[in-house]
CSV table of C-alpha atoms in Angstrom, one decimal:
chain,number,residue,atom,x,y,z
V,1,MET,CA,176.9,-247.8,-150.6
V,2,HIS,CA,173.2,-246.5,-149.6
V,3,TYR,CA,172.2,-244.3,-152.2
V,4,VAL,CA,168.8,-242.8,-152.9
V,5,HIS,CA,168.9,-242.5,-156.9
V,6,VAL,CA,166.5,-240.0,-158.6
V,7,PRO,CA,165.7,-240.2,-162.2
V,8,ALA,CA,163.9,-238.0,-164.1
V,9,PRO,CA,163.1,-239.1,-167.8
V,10,GLY,CA,162.4,-236.7,-169.6
V,11,ALA,CA,163.3,-233.0,-168.1
V,12,SER,CA,164.1,-230.2,-169.4
V,13,GLY,CA,166.3,-228.6,-166.3
V,14,PRO,CA,170.1,-229.3,-165.2
V,15,PRO,CA,171.7,-232.1,-166.1
V,16,ALA,CA,171.8,-235.1,-163.3
V,17,THR,CA,173.5,-234.0,-159.9
V,18,VAL,CA,175.5,-235.8,-157.7
V,19,PHE,CA,175.4,-234.2,-153.7
V,20,ILE,CA,178.5,-235.2,-151.6
V,21,HIS,CA,177.6,-234.7,-148.1
V,22,GLY,CA,180.1,-233.7,-145.5
V,23,ALA,CA,181.8,-235.0,-142.1
V,24,SER,CA,179.1,-235.7,-139.3
V,25,ALA,CA,176.4,-236.2,-141.9
V,26,ASN,CA,174.6,-238.3,-144.4
V,27,LEU,CA,172.2,-238.4,-147.7
V,28,ASN,CA,169.8,-236.3,-146.0
V,29,ASP,CA,171.4,-233.6,-145.2
V,30,GLN,CA,171.6,-232.9,-148.3
V,31,MET,CA,168.1,-234.6,-149.4
V,32,ALA,CA,166.2,-232.4,-147.8
V,33,PRO,CA,166.5,-229.2,-148.1
V,34,LEU,CA,167.4,-229.6,-152.2
V,35,ARG,CA,165.4,-232.4,-153.9
V,36,PRO,CA,162.4,-230.6,-153.8
V,37,LEU,CA,163.2,-227.6,-155.9
V,38,LEU,CA,165.0,-230.1,-158.0
V,39,GLN,CA,162.4,-232.6,-158.1
V,40,GLY,CA,161.1,-233.3,-162.4
V,41,ARG,CA,163.8,-231.6,-163.4
V,42,SER,CA,167.2,-232.9,-162.4
V,43,GLU,CA,168.1,-236.8,-162.4
V,44,MET,CA,169.8,-236.6,-159.0
V,45,LEU,CA,172.6,-239.1,-156.8
V,46,PHE,CA,172.3,-238.7,-153.1
V,47,PHE,CA,174.4,-240.9,-151.7
V,48,ASP,CA,176.6,-241.9,-147.9
V,49,ARG,CA,179.7,-241.5,-147.8
V,50,PRO,CA,181.6,-245.1,-146.7
V,51,GLY,CA,181.0,-245.7,-143.2
V,52,HIS,CA,178.7,-242.7,-143.1
V,53,GLY,CA,174.7,-243.2,-142.6
V,54,TRP,CA,174.3,-246.6,-143.7
V,55,SER,CA,176.4,-247.0,-145.9
V,56,GLY,CA,180.0,-249.6,-144.9
V,57,ARG,CA,183.2,-249.3,-144.8
V,58,ASN,CA,186.8,-251.2,-144.7
V,59,GLY,CA,190.5,-249.9,-144.9
V,60,GLY,CA,189.8,-249.1,-149.0
V,61,HIS,CA,187.4,-246.0,-148.9
V,62,ALA,CA,189.3,-243.8,-146.8
V,63,SER,CA,191.4,-241.3,-148.4
V,64,GLN,CA,188.9,-238.4,-150.7
V,65,ALA,CA,190.2,-240.6,-154.4
V,66,GLN,CA,188.8,-244.0,-153.0
V,67,GLN,CA,185.7,-242.4,-152.4
V,68,ALA,CA,185.4,-240.5,-155.8
V,69,GLU,CA,186.5,-243.6,-156.9
V,70,LEU,CA,183.4,-245.0,-155.3
V,71,ILE,CA,181.4,-242.2,-156.5
V,72,ALA,CA,182.4,-243.0,-161.1
V,73,ALA,CA,181.7,-247.1,-159.6
V,74,LEU,CA,178.7,-246.2,-157.9
V,75,MET,CA,177.3,-243.7,-161.6
V,76,ASP,CA,178.3,-246.3,-164.0
V,77,ARG,CA,176.4,-248.9,-162.1
V,78,LEU,CA,173.5,-246.2,-162.5
V,79,GLY,CA,174.3,-245.2,-165.9
V,80,ILE,CA,174.3,-241.5,-164.7
V,81,GLY,CA,176.2,-239.8,-167.4
V,82,PRO,CA,178.7,-236.6,-166.5
V,83,ALA,CA,177.3,-234.5,-163.7
V,84,ILE,CA,177.1,-231.5,-161.9
V,85,VAL,CA,178.9,-232.4,-158.3
V,86,VAL,CA,177.5,-230.7,-155.3
V,87,GLY,CA,179.7,-230.5,-152.2
V,88,HIS,CA,179.2,-229.7,-148.5
V,89,SER,CA,182.3,-228.8,-146.3
V,90,PHE,CA,184.5,-231.8,-146.4
V,91,GLY,CA,182.3,-232.8,-149.2
V,92,CYS,CA,184.4,-230.3,-150.9
V,93,SER,CA,187.2,-232.4,-150.7
V,94,VAL,CA,186.1,-235.2,-152.3
V,95,ALA,CA,184.4,-233.4,-155.4
V,96,ALA,CA,188.0,-231.7,-155.7
V,97,ALA,CA,189.0,-235.1,-155.7
V,98,PHE,CA,186.2,-236.4,-158.1
V,99,ALA,CA,187.5,-233.5,-160.6
V,100,LEU,CA,191.0,-234.4,-161.1
V,101,ALA,CA,190.3,-238.0,-161.2
V,102,TYR,CA,187.7,-237.7,-163.6
V,103,PRO,CA,187.6,-233.8,-165.5
V,104,GLU,CA,185.5,-235.9,-168.5
V,105,ARG,CA,183.0,-236.6,-165.8
V,106,THR,CA,182.7,-233.5,-164.1
V,107,ARG,CA,180.2,-231.2,-165.8
V,108,GLY,CA,180.5,-229.2,-163.4
V,109,LEU,CA,181.3,-227.6,-159.7
V,110,VAL,CA,179.0,-226.5,-156.8
V,111,PHE,CA,181.6,-225.8,-153.7
V,112,LEU,CA,179.4,-225.1,-150.1
V,113,SER,CA,181.2,-223.9,-147.4
V,114,ALA,CA,184.2,-225.4,-148.6
V,115,ALA,CA,187.1,-227.9,-146.5
V,116,THR,CA,189.8,-227.5,-149.0
V,117,HIS,CA,192.9,-225.9,-148.4
V,118,PRO,CA,195.5,-226.2,-145.6
V,119,TRP,CA,194.4,-224.3,-142.5
V,120,PRO,CA,197.1,-222.5,-140.0
V,121,GLY,CA,198.2,-225.2,-137.4
V,122,GLY,CA,195.9,-227.7,-139.5
V,123,ARG,CA,194.4,-228.7,-135.9
V,124,THR,CA,191.1,-231.2,-136.0
V,125,SER,CA,188.7,-231.0,-132.3
V,126,TRP,CA,190.4,-232.8,-129.7
V,127,TYR,CA,188.0,-235.8,-129.8
V,128,TYR,CA,188.4,-236.5,-133.9
V,129,HIS,CA,192.1,-237.0,-132.5
V,130,LEU,CA,191.6,-239.0,-129.3
V,131,THR,CA,189.1,-241.6,-131.6
V,132,SER,CA,191.9,-241.8,-134.2
V,133,VAL,CA,193.9,-243.5,-131.5
V,134,PRO,CA,194.6,-247.2,-131.4
V,135,VAL,CA,192.5,-249.2,-128.3
V,136,VAL,CA,191.1,-246.0,-126.5
V,137,GLY,CA,189.6,-244.7,-130.0
V,138,TRP,CA,187.9,-248.1,-129.9
V,139,LEU,CA,186.7,-247.4,-125.9
V,140,PHE,CA,186.3,-243.9,-126.1
V,141,SER,CA,184.0,-243.7,-129.3
V,142,GLU,CA,181.9,-247.6,-127.7
V,143,THR,CA,181.1,-245.7,-124.5
V,144,ILE,CA,181.3,-242.3,-123.7
V,145,ALA,CA,181.0,-240.4,-127.2
V,146,SER,CA,177.8,-241.6,-128.0
V,147,LEU,CA,176.0,-240.5,-124.7
V,148,ALA,CA,178.4,-237.5,-124.8
V,149,GLY,CA,177.2,-236.5,-127.9
V,150,MET,CA,173.3,-237.2,-127.8
V,151,LEU,CA,173.6,-234.1,-124.2
V,152,ARG,CA,174.6,-231.6,-127.0
V,153,VAL,CA,174.1,-232.9,-130.3
V,154,LYS,CA,171.3,-229.9,-130.6
V,155,ALA,CA,173.1,-227.3,-128.9
V,156,ALA,CA,176.6,-228.2,-131.9
V,157,SER,CA,174.3,-228.3,-134.5
V,158,ALA,CA,172.4,-225.2,-133.7
V,159,CYS,CA,176.0,-224.2,-133.6
V,160,VAL,CA,177.2,-225.1,-137.2
V,161,PHE,CA,173.8,-223.1,-138.5
V,162,ALA,CA,175.1,-219.6,-136.2
V,163,PRO,CA,175.4,-217.0,-136.7
V,164,ASN,CA,171.7,-218.2,-138.3
V,165,ARG,CA,168.7,-220.3,-136.9
V,166,MET,CA,168.8,-224.2,-137.2
V,167,PRO,CA,165.5,-225.0,-138.6
V,168,PRO,CA,163.5,-227.0,-135.5
V,169,ASP,CA,162.9,-230.2,-137.3
V,170,TYR,CA,166.8,-230.0,-138.6
V,171,LEU,CA,168.4,-233.1,-136.6
V,172,GLN,CA,165.1,-235.6,-137.3
V,173,ARG,CA,165.1,-234.4,-141.1
V,174,ALA,CA,169.1,-235.0,-141.9
V,175,ARG,CA,168.9,-237.6,-139.3
V,176,ILE,CA,172.4,-236.6,-137.9
V,177,PRO,CA,172.6,-238.5,-134.9
V,178,LEU,CA,173.7,-241.0,-137.0
V,179,VAL,CA,177.3,-239.9,-136.7
V,180,LEU,CA,177.1,-240.9,-132.9
V,181,ARG,CA,177.1,-244.9,-133.6
V,182,PRO,CA,180.4,-246.1,-132.8
V,183,GLY,CA,181.4,-247.2,-136.2
V,184,ALA,CA,180.0,-244.2,-137.8
V,185,PHE,CA,182.1,-241.4,-135.4
V,186,ARG,CA,185.1,-243.7,-136.3
V,187,ALA,CA,184.6,-243.3,-139.6
V,188,ASN,CA,183.9,-239.6,-139.3
V,189,ALA,CA,186.7,-238.8,-137.4
V,190,GLU,CA,189.3,-240.7,-139.8
V,191,ASP,CA,187.9,-238.8,-142.9
V,192,VAL,CA,188.0,-235.7,-140.9
V,193,GLU,CA,192.0,-236.5,-138.9
V,194,GLY,CA,193.2,-237.3,-142.3
V,195,LEU,CA,191.8,-233.7,-144.1
V,196,TYR,CA,194.7,-231.5,-143.6
V,197,ARG,CA,197.4,-234.2,-145.2
V,198,PHE,CA,194.8,-234.0,-148.4
V,199,THR,CA,194.4,-230.2,-148.7
V,200,VAL,CA,198.5,-230.2,-148.1
V,201,ALA,CA,198.9,-232.6,-151.0
V,202,ASN,CA,196.0,-231.9,-153.4
V,203,ALA,CA,195.2,-228.1,-153.1
V,204,PRO,CA,198.1,-227.0,-155.7
V,205,ARG,CA,196.5,-229.5,-158.0
V,206,TYR,CA,193.4,-227.8,-158.2
V,207,ARG,CA,194.7,-225.2,-160.8
V,208,GLU,CA,194.1,-228.5,-163.0
V,209,ILE,CA,190.8,-228.4,-162.9
V,210,VAL,CA,188.8,-227.6,-165.8
V,211,ALA,CA,185.5,-227.6,-165.0
V,212,PRO,CA,183.4,-224.6,-164.6
V,213,ALA,CA,182.9,-223.7,-161.1
V,214,ILE,CA,180.7,-222.0,-158.2
V,215,ILE,CA,181.4,-221.5,-155.1
V,216,VAL,CA,179.6,-220.4,-152.3
V,217,SER,CA,180.3,-219.5,-149.1
V,218,GLY,CA,179.5,-217.2,-145.7
V,219,ASP,CA,181.5,-214.3,-143.9
V,220,ALA,CA,179.7,-215.4,-140.8
V,221,ASP,CA,181.1,-219.6,-140.7
V,222,THR,CA,182.1,-220.6,-137.1
V,223,VAL,CA,183.2,-224.4,-138.7
V,224,VAL,CA,185.9,-223.6,-141.5
V,225,TYR,CA,188.8,-220.6,-142.3
V,226,GLU,CA,186.0,-219.1,-145.3
V,227,GLU,CA,189.4,-216.9,-146.2
V,228,VAL,CA,191.5,-219.4,-146.1
V,229,HIS,CA,188.8,-222.1,-148.1
V,230,SER,CA,186.4,-220.2,-150.4
V,231,LEU,CA,189.1,-217.5,-151.1
V,232,GLY,CA,191.8,-220.8,-151.8
V,233,LEU,CA,188.9,-222.1,-154.0
V,234,ALA,CA,188.0,-219.0,-156.0
V,235,ARG,CA,192.0,-218.4,-156.7
V,236,ASP,CA,193.1,-221.4,-158.2
V,237,ILE,CA,189.8,-222.6,-160.5
V,238,ALA,CA,190.6,-220.6,-163.5
V,239,GLY,CA,186.4,-218.6,-164.4
V,240,ALA,CA,185.4,-219.7,-160.9
V,241,GLU,CA,182.9,-217.5,-159.2
V,242,LEU,CA,182.5,-216.7,-156.4
V,243,VAL,CA,179.0,-216.5,-154.3
V,244,TRP,CA,180.0,-214.3,-150.6
V,245,ILE,CA,177.6,-213.7,-148.7
V,246,ARG,CA,177.3,-211.9,-145.4
V,247,ASN,CA,175.8,-213.2,-142.6
V,248,LEU,CA,175.7,-216.5,-143.6
V,249,GLY,CA,177.2,-219.7,-141.7
V,250,HIS,CA,177.8,-222.8,-142.2
V,251,LYS,CA,175.0,-224.0,-144.4
V,252,PRO,CA,174.1,-222.5,-147.3
V,253,ASP,CA,171.9,-226.1,-148.4
V,254,TRP,CA,169.4,-225.3,-145.6
V,255,VAL,CA,169.9,-221.4,-145.3
V,256,ALA,CA,170.0,-220.4,-149.0
V,257,PRO,CA,168.6,-223.7,-151.1
V,258,GLU,CA,167.5,-221.0,-154.0
V,259,LEU,CA,170.9,-220.1,-154.6
V,260,VAL,CA,172.2,-223.6,-154.6
V,261,VAL,CA,169.6,-224.7,-157.0
V,262,ALA,CA,170.5,-221.1,-159.1
V,263,ALA,CA,173.9,-222.2,-159.2
V,264,ILE,CA,173.3,-225.6,-160.6
V,265,ASP,CA,171.1,-223.9,-163.1
V,266,LYS,CA,173.8,-222.1,-164.2
V,267,LEU,CA,176.4,-224.3,-164.8
V,268,SER,CA,174.1,-226.5,-166.9
V,269,GLY,CA,173.8,-223.5,-169.0
V,270,ARG,CA,170.5,-221.0,-168.2
V,271,SER,CA,171.1,-217.1,-167.3
V,272,VAL,CA,171.3,-216.9,-163.7
V,273,ASP,CA,172.1,-213.6,-161.8
V,274,LEU,CA,173.5,-215.2,-158.9
V,275,GLN,CA,175.5,-212.1,-157.4
V,276,ALA,CA,171.5,-211.3,-157.4
V,277,ILE,CA,170.3,-214.1,-155.6
V,278,ALA,CA,173.3,-213.6,-153.3
V,279,ARG,CA,171.5,-210.1,-152.1
V,280,THR,CA,168.1,-211.5,-151.9
V,281,VAL,CA,169.6,-213.8,-149.2
V,282,GLU,CA,171.2,-211.2,-147.1
V,283,SER,CA,168.4,-209.2,-146.7
V,284,ARG,CA,166.8,-211.9,-145.3
V,285,ILE,CA,169.5,-213.3,-142.9
V,286,ALA,CA,170.8,-209.7,-142.3
V,287,ASP,CA,169.5,-209.6,-138.6
V,288,ASP,CA,170.2,-212.7,-137.5
V,289,ALA,CA,172.6,-213.4,-134.4
V,290,PHE,CA,171.4,-217.2,-133.2
V,291,GLY,CA,174.9,-218.9,-130.8
V,292,ARG,CA,176.1,-215.7,-129.3
V,293,ARG,CA,178.1,-218.1,-127.1
V,294,CYS,CA,179.3,-219.9,-130.2
V,295,GLN,CA,183.0,-220.0,-130.9
V,296,PRO,CA,184.6,-218.5,-134.0
V,297,THR,CA,186.7,-221.2,-135.9
V,298,ALA,CA,189.5,-222.5,-133.6
V,299,ALA,CA,190.1,-226.1,-135.9
V,300,ILE,CA,188.6,-228.2,-138.5
V,301,GLY,CA,185.7,-229.4,-137.1
V,302,GLU,CA,184.3,-226.9,-134.2
V,303,PRO,CA,182.1,-226.9,-132.6
V,304,PHE,CA,180.4,-229.8,-134.3
V,305,GLY,CA,181.6,-231.2,-137.7
V,306,VAL,CA,182.3,-230.3,-141.8
């Protein structure tokens, strides 16, 4: 497991915070925008999920439950107690699995642009399915996928942000091209191809989650069905607070990092008006209209990953 552990001795801010990145990503995708805002205030743990970034992967690391078990083991190794768990997109399914398996270790949950519930048709992007096919998938990931991905990674990532503007240095700071390495590409495909099966089996159990939860979602997400996932979490987790933001796409961690940190603060016991902060974010992004060529969600993973 490749990770970045940021101690905060004597900090008076939130308790330990564990970040779980989404598909097609690595620990930098959350660390770059959020670490500077929490540095010195909260102990933080960022890590590459198995097969992503610089973490290894074997057959025992594929499921959300197995990844949650690895997180718990890493927390044990580092001496991290109950934590606020922040998931983005696919990472929200791992966060939910962690909360179900380790309720005593879950201080709170922040779900960002969640991918947690069965969606209409259960379809994923064609390249995920192809990569999962034995032999043919290996050949595809070792040859065509990397080259084609490099040609379209910038445009595809911009569509993940749409309708908001992608920061010009996003690809470099978040190290997104790491997912185009053949092994990472196959691990990513395996994750996303298994997501629907996980949601079918586990969504009925979300009512068992007892940790306080905050759900942040934009109504202009072109990657996941926000009406299915985020509204589903708000319905299923007792007492969860839904923060619904007009004209926000799939990347609240980059577009509204101050709101994410405020959600962490609220779960740590501070008095925070998240709805007021959300209205401020809305006013800032109200005129965003980038990525006009990006298609609305037709399947999980469009146009690049979750």
